[in-house]
PDB file of C-alpha atoms and ligand atoms in Angstrom:
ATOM      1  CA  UNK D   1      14.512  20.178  -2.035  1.00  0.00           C
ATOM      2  CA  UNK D   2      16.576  17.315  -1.142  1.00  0.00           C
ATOM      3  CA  UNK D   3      14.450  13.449  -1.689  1.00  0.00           C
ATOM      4  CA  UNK D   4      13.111  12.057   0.648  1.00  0.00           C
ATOM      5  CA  UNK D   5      12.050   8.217   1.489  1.00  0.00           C
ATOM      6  CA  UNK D   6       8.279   8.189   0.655  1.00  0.00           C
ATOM      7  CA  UNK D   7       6.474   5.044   2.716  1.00  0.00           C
ATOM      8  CA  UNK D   8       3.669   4.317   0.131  1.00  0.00           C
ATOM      9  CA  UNK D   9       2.183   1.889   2.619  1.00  0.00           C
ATOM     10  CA  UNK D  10       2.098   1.410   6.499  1.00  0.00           C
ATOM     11  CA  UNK D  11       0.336   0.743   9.377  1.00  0.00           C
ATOM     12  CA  UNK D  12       1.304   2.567  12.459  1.00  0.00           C
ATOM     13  CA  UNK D  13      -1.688   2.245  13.748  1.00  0.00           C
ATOM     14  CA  UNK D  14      -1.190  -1.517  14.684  1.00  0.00           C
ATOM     15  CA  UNK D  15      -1.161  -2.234  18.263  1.00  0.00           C
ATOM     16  CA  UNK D  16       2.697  -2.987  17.578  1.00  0.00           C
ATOM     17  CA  UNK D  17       3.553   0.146  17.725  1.00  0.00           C
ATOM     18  CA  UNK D  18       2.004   1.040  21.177  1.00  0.00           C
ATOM     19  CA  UNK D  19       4.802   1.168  23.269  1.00  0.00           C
ATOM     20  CA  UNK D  20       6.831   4.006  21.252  1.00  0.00           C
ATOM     21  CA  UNK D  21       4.390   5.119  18.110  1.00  0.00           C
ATOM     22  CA  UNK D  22       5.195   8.811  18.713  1.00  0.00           C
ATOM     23  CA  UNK D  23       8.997   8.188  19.580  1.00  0.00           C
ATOM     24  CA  UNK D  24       9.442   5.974  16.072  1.00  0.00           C
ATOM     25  CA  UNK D  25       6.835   8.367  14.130  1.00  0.00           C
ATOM     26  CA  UNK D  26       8.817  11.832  15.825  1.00  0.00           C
ATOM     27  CA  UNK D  27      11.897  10.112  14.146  1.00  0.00           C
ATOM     28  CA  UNK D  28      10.901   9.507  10.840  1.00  0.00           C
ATOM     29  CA  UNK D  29      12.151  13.145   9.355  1.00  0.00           C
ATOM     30  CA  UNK D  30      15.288  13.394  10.686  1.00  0.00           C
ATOM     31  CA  UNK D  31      16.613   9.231   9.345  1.00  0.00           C
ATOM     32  CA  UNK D  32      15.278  10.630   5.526  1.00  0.00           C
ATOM     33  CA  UNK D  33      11.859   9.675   5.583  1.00  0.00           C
ATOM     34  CA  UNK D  34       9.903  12.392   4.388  1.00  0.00           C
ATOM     35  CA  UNK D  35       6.383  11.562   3.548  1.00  0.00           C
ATOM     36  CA  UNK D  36       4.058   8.278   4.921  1.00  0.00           C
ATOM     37  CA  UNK D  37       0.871   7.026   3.207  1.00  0.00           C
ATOM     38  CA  UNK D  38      -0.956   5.275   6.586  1.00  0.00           C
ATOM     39  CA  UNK D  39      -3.004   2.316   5.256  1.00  0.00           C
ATOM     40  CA  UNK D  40      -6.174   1.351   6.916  1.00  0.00           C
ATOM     41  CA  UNK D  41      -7.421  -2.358   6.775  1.00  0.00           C
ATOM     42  CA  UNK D  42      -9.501  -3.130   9.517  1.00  0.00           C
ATOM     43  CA  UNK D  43     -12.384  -1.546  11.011  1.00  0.00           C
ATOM     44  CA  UNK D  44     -11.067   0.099  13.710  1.00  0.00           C
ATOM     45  CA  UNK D  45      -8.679   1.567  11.705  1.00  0.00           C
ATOM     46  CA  UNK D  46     -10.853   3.329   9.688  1.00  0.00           C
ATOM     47  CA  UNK D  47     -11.177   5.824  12.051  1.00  0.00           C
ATOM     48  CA  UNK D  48      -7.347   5.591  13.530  1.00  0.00           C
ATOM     49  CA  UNK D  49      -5.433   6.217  10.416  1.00  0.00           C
ATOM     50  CA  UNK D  50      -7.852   9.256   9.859  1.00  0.00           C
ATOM     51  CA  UNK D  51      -6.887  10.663  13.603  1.00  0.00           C
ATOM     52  CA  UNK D  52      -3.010   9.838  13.305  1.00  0.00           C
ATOM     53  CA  UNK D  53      -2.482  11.613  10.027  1.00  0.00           C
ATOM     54  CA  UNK D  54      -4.187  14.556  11.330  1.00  0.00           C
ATOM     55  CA  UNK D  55      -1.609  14.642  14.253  1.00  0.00           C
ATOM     56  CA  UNK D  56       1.265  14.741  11.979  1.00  0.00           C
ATOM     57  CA  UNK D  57       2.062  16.614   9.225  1.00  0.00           C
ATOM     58  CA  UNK D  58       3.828  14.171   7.094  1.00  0.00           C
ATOM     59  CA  UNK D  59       1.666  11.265   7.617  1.00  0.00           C
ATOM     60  CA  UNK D  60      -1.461  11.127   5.015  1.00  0.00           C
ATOM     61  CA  UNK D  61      -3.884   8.194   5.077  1.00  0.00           C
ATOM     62  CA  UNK D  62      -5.843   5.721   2.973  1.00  0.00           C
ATOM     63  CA  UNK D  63      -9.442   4.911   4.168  1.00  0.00           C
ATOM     64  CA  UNK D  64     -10.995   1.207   2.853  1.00  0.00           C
ATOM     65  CA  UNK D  65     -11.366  -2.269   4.408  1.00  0.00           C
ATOM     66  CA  UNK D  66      -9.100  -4.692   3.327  1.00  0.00           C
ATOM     67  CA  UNK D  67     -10.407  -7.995   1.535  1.00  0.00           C
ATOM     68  CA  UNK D  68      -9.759 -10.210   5.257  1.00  0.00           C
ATOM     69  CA  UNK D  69     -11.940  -7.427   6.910  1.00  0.00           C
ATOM     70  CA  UNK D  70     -15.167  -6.933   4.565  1.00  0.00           C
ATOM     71  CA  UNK D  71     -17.325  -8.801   6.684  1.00  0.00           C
ATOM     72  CA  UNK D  72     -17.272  -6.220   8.878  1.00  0.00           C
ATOM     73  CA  UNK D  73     -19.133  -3.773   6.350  1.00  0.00           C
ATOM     74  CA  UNK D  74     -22.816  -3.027   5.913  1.00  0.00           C
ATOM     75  CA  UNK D  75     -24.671  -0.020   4.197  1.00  0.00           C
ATOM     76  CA  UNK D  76     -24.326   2.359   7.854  1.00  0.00           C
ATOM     77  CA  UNK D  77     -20.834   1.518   8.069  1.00  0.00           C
ATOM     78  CA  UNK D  78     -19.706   2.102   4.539  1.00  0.00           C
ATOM     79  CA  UNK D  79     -21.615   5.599   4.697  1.00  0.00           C
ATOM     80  CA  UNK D  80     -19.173   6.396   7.371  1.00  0.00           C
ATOM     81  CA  UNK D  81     -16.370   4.822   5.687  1.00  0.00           C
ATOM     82  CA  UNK D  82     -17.298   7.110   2.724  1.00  0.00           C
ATOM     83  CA  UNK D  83     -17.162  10.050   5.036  1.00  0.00           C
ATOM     84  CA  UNK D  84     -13.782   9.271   6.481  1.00  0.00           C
ATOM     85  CA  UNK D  85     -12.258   9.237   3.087  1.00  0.00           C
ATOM     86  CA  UNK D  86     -13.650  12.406   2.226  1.00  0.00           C
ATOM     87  CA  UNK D  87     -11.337  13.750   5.110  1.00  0.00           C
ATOM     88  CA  UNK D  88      -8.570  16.189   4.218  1.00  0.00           C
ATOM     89  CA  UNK D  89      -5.339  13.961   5.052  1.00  0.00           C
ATOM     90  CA  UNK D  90      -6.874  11.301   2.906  1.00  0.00           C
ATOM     91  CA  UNK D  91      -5.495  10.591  -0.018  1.00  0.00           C
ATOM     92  CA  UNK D  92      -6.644   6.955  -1.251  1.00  0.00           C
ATOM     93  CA  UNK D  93      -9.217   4.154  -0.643  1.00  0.00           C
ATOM     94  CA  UNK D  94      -7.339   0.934   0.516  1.00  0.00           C
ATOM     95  CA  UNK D  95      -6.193  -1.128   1.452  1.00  0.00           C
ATOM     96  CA  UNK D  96      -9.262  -3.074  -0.559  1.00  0.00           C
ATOM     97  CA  UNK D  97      -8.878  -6.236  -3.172  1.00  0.00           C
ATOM     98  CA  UNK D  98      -8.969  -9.880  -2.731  1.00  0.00           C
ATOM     99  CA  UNK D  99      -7.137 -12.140  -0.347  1.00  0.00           C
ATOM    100  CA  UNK D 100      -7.736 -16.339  -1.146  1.00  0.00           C
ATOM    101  CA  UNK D 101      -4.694 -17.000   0.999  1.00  0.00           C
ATOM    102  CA  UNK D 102      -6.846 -16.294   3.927  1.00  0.00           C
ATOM    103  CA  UNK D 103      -9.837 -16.767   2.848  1.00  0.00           C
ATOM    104  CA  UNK D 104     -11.516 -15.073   5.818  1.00  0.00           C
ATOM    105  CA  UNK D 105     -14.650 -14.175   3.695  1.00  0.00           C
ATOM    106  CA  UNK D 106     -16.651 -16.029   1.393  1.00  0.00           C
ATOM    107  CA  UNK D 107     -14.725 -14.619  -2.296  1.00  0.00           C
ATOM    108  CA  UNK D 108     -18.297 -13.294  -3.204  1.00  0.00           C
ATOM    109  CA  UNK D 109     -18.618 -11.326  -0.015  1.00  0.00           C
ATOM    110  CA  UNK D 110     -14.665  -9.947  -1.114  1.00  0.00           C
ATOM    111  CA  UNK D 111     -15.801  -9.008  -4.576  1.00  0.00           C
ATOM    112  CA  UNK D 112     -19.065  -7.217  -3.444  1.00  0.00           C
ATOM    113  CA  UNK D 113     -17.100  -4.911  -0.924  1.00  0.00           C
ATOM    114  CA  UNK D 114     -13.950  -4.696  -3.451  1.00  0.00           C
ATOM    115  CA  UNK D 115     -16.351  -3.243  -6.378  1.00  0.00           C
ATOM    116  CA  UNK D 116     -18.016  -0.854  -4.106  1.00  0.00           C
ATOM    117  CA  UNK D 117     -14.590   0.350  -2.615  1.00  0.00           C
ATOM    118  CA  UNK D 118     -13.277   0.756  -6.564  1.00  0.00           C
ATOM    119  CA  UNK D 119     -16.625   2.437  -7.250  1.00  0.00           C
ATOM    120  CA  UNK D 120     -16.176   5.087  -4.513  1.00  0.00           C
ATOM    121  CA  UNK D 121     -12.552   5.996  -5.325  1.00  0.00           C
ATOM    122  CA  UNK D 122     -14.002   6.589  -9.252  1.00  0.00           C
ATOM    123  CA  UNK D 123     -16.807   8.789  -7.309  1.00  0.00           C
ATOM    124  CA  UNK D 124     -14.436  10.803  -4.952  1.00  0.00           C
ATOM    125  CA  UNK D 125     -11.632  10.284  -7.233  1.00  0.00           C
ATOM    126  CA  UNK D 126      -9.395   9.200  -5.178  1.00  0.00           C
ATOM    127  CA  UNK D 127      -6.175   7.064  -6.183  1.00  0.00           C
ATOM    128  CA  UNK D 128      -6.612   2.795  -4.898  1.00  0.00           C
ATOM    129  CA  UNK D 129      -4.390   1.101  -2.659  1.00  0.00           C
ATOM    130  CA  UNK D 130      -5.187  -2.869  -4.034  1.00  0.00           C
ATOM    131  CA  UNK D 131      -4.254  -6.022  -1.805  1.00  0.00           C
ATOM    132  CA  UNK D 132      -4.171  -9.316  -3.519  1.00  0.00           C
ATOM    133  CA  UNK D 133      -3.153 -12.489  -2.643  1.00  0.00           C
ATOM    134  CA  UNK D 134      -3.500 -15.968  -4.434  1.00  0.00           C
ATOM    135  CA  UNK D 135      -6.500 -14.016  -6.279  1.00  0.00           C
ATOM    136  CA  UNK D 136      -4.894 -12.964  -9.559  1.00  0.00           C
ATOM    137  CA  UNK D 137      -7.201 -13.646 -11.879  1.00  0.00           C
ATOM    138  CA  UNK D 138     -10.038 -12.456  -9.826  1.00  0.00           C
ATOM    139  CA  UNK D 139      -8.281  -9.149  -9.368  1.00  0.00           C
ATOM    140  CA  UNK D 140      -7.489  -8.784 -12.718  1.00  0.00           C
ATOM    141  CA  UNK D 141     -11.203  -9.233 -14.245  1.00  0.00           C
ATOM    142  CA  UNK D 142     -12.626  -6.888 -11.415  1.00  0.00           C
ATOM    143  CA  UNK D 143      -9.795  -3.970 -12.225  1.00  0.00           C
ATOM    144  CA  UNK D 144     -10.581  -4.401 -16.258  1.00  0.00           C
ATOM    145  CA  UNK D 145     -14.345  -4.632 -15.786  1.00  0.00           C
ATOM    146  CA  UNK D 146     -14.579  -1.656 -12.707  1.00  0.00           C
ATOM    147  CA  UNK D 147     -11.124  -0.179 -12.592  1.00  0.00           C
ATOM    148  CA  UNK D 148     -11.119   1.575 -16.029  1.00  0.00           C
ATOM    149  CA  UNK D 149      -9.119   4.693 -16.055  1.00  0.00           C
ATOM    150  CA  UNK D 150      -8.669   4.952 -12.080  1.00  0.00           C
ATOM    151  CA  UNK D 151      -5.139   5.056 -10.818  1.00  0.00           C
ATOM    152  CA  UNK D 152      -3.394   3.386  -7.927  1.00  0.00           C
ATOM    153  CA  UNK D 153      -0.971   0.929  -6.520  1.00  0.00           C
ATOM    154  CA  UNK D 154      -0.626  -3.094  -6.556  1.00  0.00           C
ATOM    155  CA  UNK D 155       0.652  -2.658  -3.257  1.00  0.00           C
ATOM    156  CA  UNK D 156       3.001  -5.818  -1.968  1.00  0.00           C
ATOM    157  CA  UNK D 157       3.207  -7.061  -5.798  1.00  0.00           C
ATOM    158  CA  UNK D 158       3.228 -10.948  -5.604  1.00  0.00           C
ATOM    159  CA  UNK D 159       2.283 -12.300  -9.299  1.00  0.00           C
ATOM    160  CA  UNK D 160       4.025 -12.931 -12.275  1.00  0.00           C
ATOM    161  CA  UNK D 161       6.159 -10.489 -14.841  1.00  0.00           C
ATOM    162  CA  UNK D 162       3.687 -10.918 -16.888  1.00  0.00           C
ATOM    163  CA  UNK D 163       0.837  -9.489 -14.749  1.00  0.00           C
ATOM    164  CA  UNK D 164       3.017  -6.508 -13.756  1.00  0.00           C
ATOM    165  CA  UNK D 165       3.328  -5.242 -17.097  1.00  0.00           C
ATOM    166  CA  UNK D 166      -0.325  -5.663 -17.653  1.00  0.00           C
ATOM    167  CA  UNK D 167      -0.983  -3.428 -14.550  1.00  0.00           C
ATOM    168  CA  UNK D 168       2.089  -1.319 -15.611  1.00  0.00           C
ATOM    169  CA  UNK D 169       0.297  -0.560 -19.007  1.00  0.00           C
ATOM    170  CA  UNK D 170      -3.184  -0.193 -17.164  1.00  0.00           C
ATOM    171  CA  UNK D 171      -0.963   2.923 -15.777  1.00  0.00           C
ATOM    172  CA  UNK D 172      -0.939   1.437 -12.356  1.00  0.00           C
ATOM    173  CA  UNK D 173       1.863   1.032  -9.780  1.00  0.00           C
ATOM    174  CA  UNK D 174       3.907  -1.608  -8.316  1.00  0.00           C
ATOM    175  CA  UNK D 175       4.752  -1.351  -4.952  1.00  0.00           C
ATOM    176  CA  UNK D 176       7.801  -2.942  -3.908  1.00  0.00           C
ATOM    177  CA  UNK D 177       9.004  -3.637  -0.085  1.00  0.00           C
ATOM    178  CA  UNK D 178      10.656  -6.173   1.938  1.00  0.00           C
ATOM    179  CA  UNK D 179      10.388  -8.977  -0.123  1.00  0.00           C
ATOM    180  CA  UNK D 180      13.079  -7.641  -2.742  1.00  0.00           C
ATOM    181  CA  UNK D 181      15.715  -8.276  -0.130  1.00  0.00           C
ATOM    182  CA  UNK D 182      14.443 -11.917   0.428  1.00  0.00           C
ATOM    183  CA  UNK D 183      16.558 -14.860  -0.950  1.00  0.00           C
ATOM    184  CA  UNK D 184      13.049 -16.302  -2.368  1.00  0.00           C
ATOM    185  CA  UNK D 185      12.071 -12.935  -4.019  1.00  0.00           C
ATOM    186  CA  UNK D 186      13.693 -13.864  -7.118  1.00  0.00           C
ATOM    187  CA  UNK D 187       9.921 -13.132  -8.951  1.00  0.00           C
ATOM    188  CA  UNK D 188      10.347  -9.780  -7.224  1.00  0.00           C
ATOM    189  CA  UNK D 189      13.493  -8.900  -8.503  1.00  0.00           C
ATOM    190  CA  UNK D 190      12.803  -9.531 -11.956  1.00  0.00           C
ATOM    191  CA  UNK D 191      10.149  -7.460 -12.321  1.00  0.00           C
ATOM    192  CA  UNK D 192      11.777  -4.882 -10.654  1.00  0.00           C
ATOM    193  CA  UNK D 193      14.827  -5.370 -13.237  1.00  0.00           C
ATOM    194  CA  UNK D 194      12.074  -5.176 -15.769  1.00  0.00           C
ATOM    195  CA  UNK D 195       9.219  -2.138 -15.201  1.00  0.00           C
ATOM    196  CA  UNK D 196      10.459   1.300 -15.539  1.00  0.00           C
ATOM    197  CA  UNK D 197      11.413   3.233 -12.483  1.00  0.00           C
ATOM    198  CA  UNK D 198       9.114   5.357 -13.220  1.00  0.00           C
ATOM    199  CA  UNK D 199       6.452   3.131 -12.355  1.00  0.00           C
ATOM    200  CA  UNK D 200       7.638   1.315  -8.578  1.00  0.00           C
ATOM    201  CA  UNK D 201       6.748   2.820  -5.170  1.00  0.00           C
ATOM    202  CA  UNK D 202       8.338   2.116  -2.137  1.00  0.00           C
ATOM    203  CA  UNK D 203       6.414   0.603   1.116  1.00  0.00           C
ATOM    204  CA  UNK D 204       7.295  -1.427   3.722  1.00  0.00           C
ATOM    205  CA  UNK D 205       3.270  -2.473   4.929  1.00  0.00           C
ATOM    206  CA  UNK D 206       5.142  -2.310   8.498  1.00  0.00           C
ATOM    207  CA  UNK D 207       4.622  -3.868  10.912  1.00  0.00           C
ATOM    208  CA  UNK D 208       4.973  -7.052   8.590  1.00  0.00           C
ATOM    209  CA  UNK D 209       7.601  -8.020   6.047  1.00  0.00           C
ATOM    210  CA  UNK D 210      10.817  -5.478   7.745  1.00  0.00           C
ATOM    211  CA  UNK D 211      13.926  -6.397   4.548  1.00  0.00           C
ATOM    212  CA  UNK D 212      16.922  -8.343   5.449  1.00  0.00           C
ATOM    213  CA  UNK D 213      18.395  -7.872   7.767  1.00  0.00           C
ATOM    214  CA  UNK D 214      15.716  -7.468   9.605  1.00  0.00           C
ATOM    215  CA  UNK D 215      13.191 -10.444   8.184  1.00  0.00           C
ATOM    216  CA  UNK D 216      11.042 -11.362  10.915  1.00  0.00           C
ATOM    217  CA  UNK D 217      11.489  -8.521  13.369  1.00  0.00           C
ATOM    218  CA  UNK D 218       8.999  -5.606  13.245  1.00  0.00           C
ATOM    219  CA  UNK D 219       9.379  -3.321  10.537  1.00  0.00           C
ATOM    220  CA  UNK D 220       9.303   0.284  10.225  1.00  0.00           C
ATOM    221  CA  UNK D 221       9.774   3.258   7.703  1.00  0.00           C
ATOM    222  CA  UNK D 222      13.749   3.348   9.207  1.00  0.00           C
ATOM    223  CA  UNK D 223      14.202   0.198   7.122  1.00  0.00           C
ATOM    224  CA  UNK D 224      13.335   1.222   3.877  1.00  0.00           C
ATOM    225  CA  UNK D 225      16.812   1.824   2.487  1.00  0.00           C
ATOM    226  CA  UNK D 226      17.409  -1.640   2.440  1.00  0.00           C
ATOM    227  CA  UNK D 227      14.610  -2.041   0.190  1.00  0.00           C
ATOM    228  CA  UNK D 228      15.699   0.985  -2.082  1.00  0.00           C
ATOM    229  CA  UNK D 229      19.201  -0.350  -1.650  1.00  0.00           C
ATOM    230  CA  UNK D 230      18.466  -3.530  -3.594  1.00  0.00           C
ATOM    231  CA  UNK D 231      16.196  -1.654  -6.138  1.00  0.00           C
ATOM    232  CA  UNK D 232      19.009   0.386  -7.213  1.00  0.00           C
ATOM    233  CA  UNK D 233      21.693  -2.917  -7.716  1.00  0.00           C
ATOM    234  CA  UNK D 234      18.816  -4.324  -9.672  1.00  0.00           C
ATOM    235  CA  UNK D 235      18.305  -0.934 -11.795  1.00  0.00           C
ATOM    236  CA  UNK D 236      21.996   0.070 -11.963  1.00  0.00           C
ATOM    237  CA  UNK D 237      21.360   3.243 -10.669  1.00  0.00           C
ATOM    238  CA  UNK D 238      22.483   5.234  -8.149  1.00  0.00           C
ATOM    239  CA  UNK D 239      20.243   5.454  -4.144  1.00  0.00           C
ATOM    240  CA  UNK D 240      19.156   8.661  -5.039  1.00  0.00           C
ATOM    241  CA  UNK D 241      17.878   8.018  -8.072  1.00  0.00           C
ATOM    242  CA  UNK D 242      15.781   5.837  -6.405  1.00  0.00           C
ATOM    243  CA  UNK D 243      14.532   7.723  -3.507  1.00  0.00           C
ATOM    244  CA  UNK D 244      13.984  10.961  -5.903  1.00  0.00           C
ATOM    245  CA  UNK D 245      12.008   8.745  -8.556  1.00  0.00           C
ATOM    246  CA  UNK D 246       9.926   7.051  -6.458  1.00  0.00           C
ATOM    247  CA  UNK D 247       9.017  10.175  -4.202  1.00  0.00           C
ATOM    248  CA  UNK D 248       7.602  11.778  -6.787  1.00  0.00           C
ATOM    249  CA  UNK D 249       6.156   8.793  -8.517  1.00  0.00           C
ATOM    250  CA  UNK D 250       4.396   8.224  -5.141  1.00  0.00           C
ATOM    251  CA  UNK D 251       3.302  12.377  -5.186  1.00  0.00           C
ATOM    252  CA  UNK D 252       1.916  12.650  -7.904  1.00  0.00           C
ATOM    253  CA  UNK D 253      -0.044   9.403  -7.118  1.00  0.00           C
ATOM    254  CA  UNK D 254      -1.436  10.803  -4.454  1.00  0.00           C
ATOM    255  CA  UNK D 255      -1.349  14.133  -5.488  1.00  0.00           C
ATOM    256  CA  UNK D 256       0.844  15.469  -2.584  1.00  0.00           C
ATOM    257  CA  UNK D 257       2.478  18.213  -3.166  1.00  0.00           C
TER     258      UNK D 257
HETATM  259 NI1   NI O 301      -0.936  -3.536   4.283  1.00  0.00          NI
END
């Protein structure tokens, strides 16, 4: 089978995408993008992304609220949150982790709701979609003391070398959008230069952070050659290599087949 783009993170079900979801989504196959992982973060959207991957075959969908969001949470709604990821087009909790850059919850409320959410992908074993933002430490204590042997993403990787090859040898992922293409994502690039191929997925978290050329508009699966453009300069290797390495990097993740 020829590769295919695989979207490791999105959210088409932001009101962005309103005017022409089903136009942009109906034209995802034909421009090479074969496969989308729909994230949830908010509330509401733990019922959306559920109901838009079950309209289309190639979307799938992660279920969990992310760090901004937890307030929203109590016991009744996590049951149903629970439920939702038990749903057959689901195939991660996320996005969930720790956001300080924000700070729209207390970071106690952030690490209650984070551990739970890391607790029930290790019960329904389920792969984790982590955010984090200005929280690295934090992150990093939670993952070593409750992420032990789960699998997963650092989705929209922001820290240091350093910290990627500590998640890299936890056996986690590094997902890698927009930001590559930026003139300020030098940190980006070097860690991309440095982790194996075998170990970055692609995402663009549209409709936020859309690569150069298109910084700043709204972004969308159709942009992610850009961002595997400038992962294979980095690499030295060829497009495809990219697109066919992190397909099934993102598959067997996920555990698409
Ligand atoms: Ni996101």
């Amino acid at each position: 089978m020829t590769p295919m783009i695989f979207d490791s993170h999105a959210h088409y079900d932001s009101g962005q995408f309103d005017e022409d979801r089903d136009e942009i989504l109906n034209s995802m196959q034909e421009n090479g993008v074969g496969t989308i992982v729909n994230s949830a973060a908010d509330w509401d959207s733990v019922t959306e992304v559920v109901e838009l991957a079950e309209k289309y075959p190639f979307v799938y969908a992660a279920v969990g609220l992310h760090p901004d969001e937890v307030g929203d949470l109590d016991e009744e709604r996590f049951a149903y949150l629970k439920a939702q990821c038990q749903k057959e087009k689901v195939v991660a909790v996320g996005e969930i982790g720790l956001d300080y850059y924000w700070d729209n919850e207390s970071h106690d409320v952030q690490k209650k709701w984070f551990i739970r959410q890391l607790e029930l992908a290790r019960e329904l074993d389920l792969p984790v979609i982590i955010h984090s933002r200005d929280a690295a430490e934090d992150t990093l204590k939670i993952m070593k003391e409750h992420g032990q042997g789960l699998r997963g993403v650092i989705h929209c990787f922001s820290y240091s070398k350093e910290l990627a090859r500590e998640y890299v040898k936890m056996g986690f992922y590094i997902g890698v959008g927009g930001v590559v293409t930026f003139k300020n994502g030098k940190k980006l690039k070097e860690i991309v230069e440095e982790i194996p191929l075998e170990r970055i997925l692609l995402e663009t978290d549209c409709p936020y952070l859309a690569p150069v050329p298109f910084r700043g508009k709204r972004n969308s699966s159709l942009y992610i050659p850009y961002i595997a453009e400038e992962i294979a300069n980095l690499k030295g290797v060829t497009y495809e290599e990219v697109v066919a390495q992190t397909e099934l990097n993102a598959k067997k993740l996920f555990g698409i087949i």
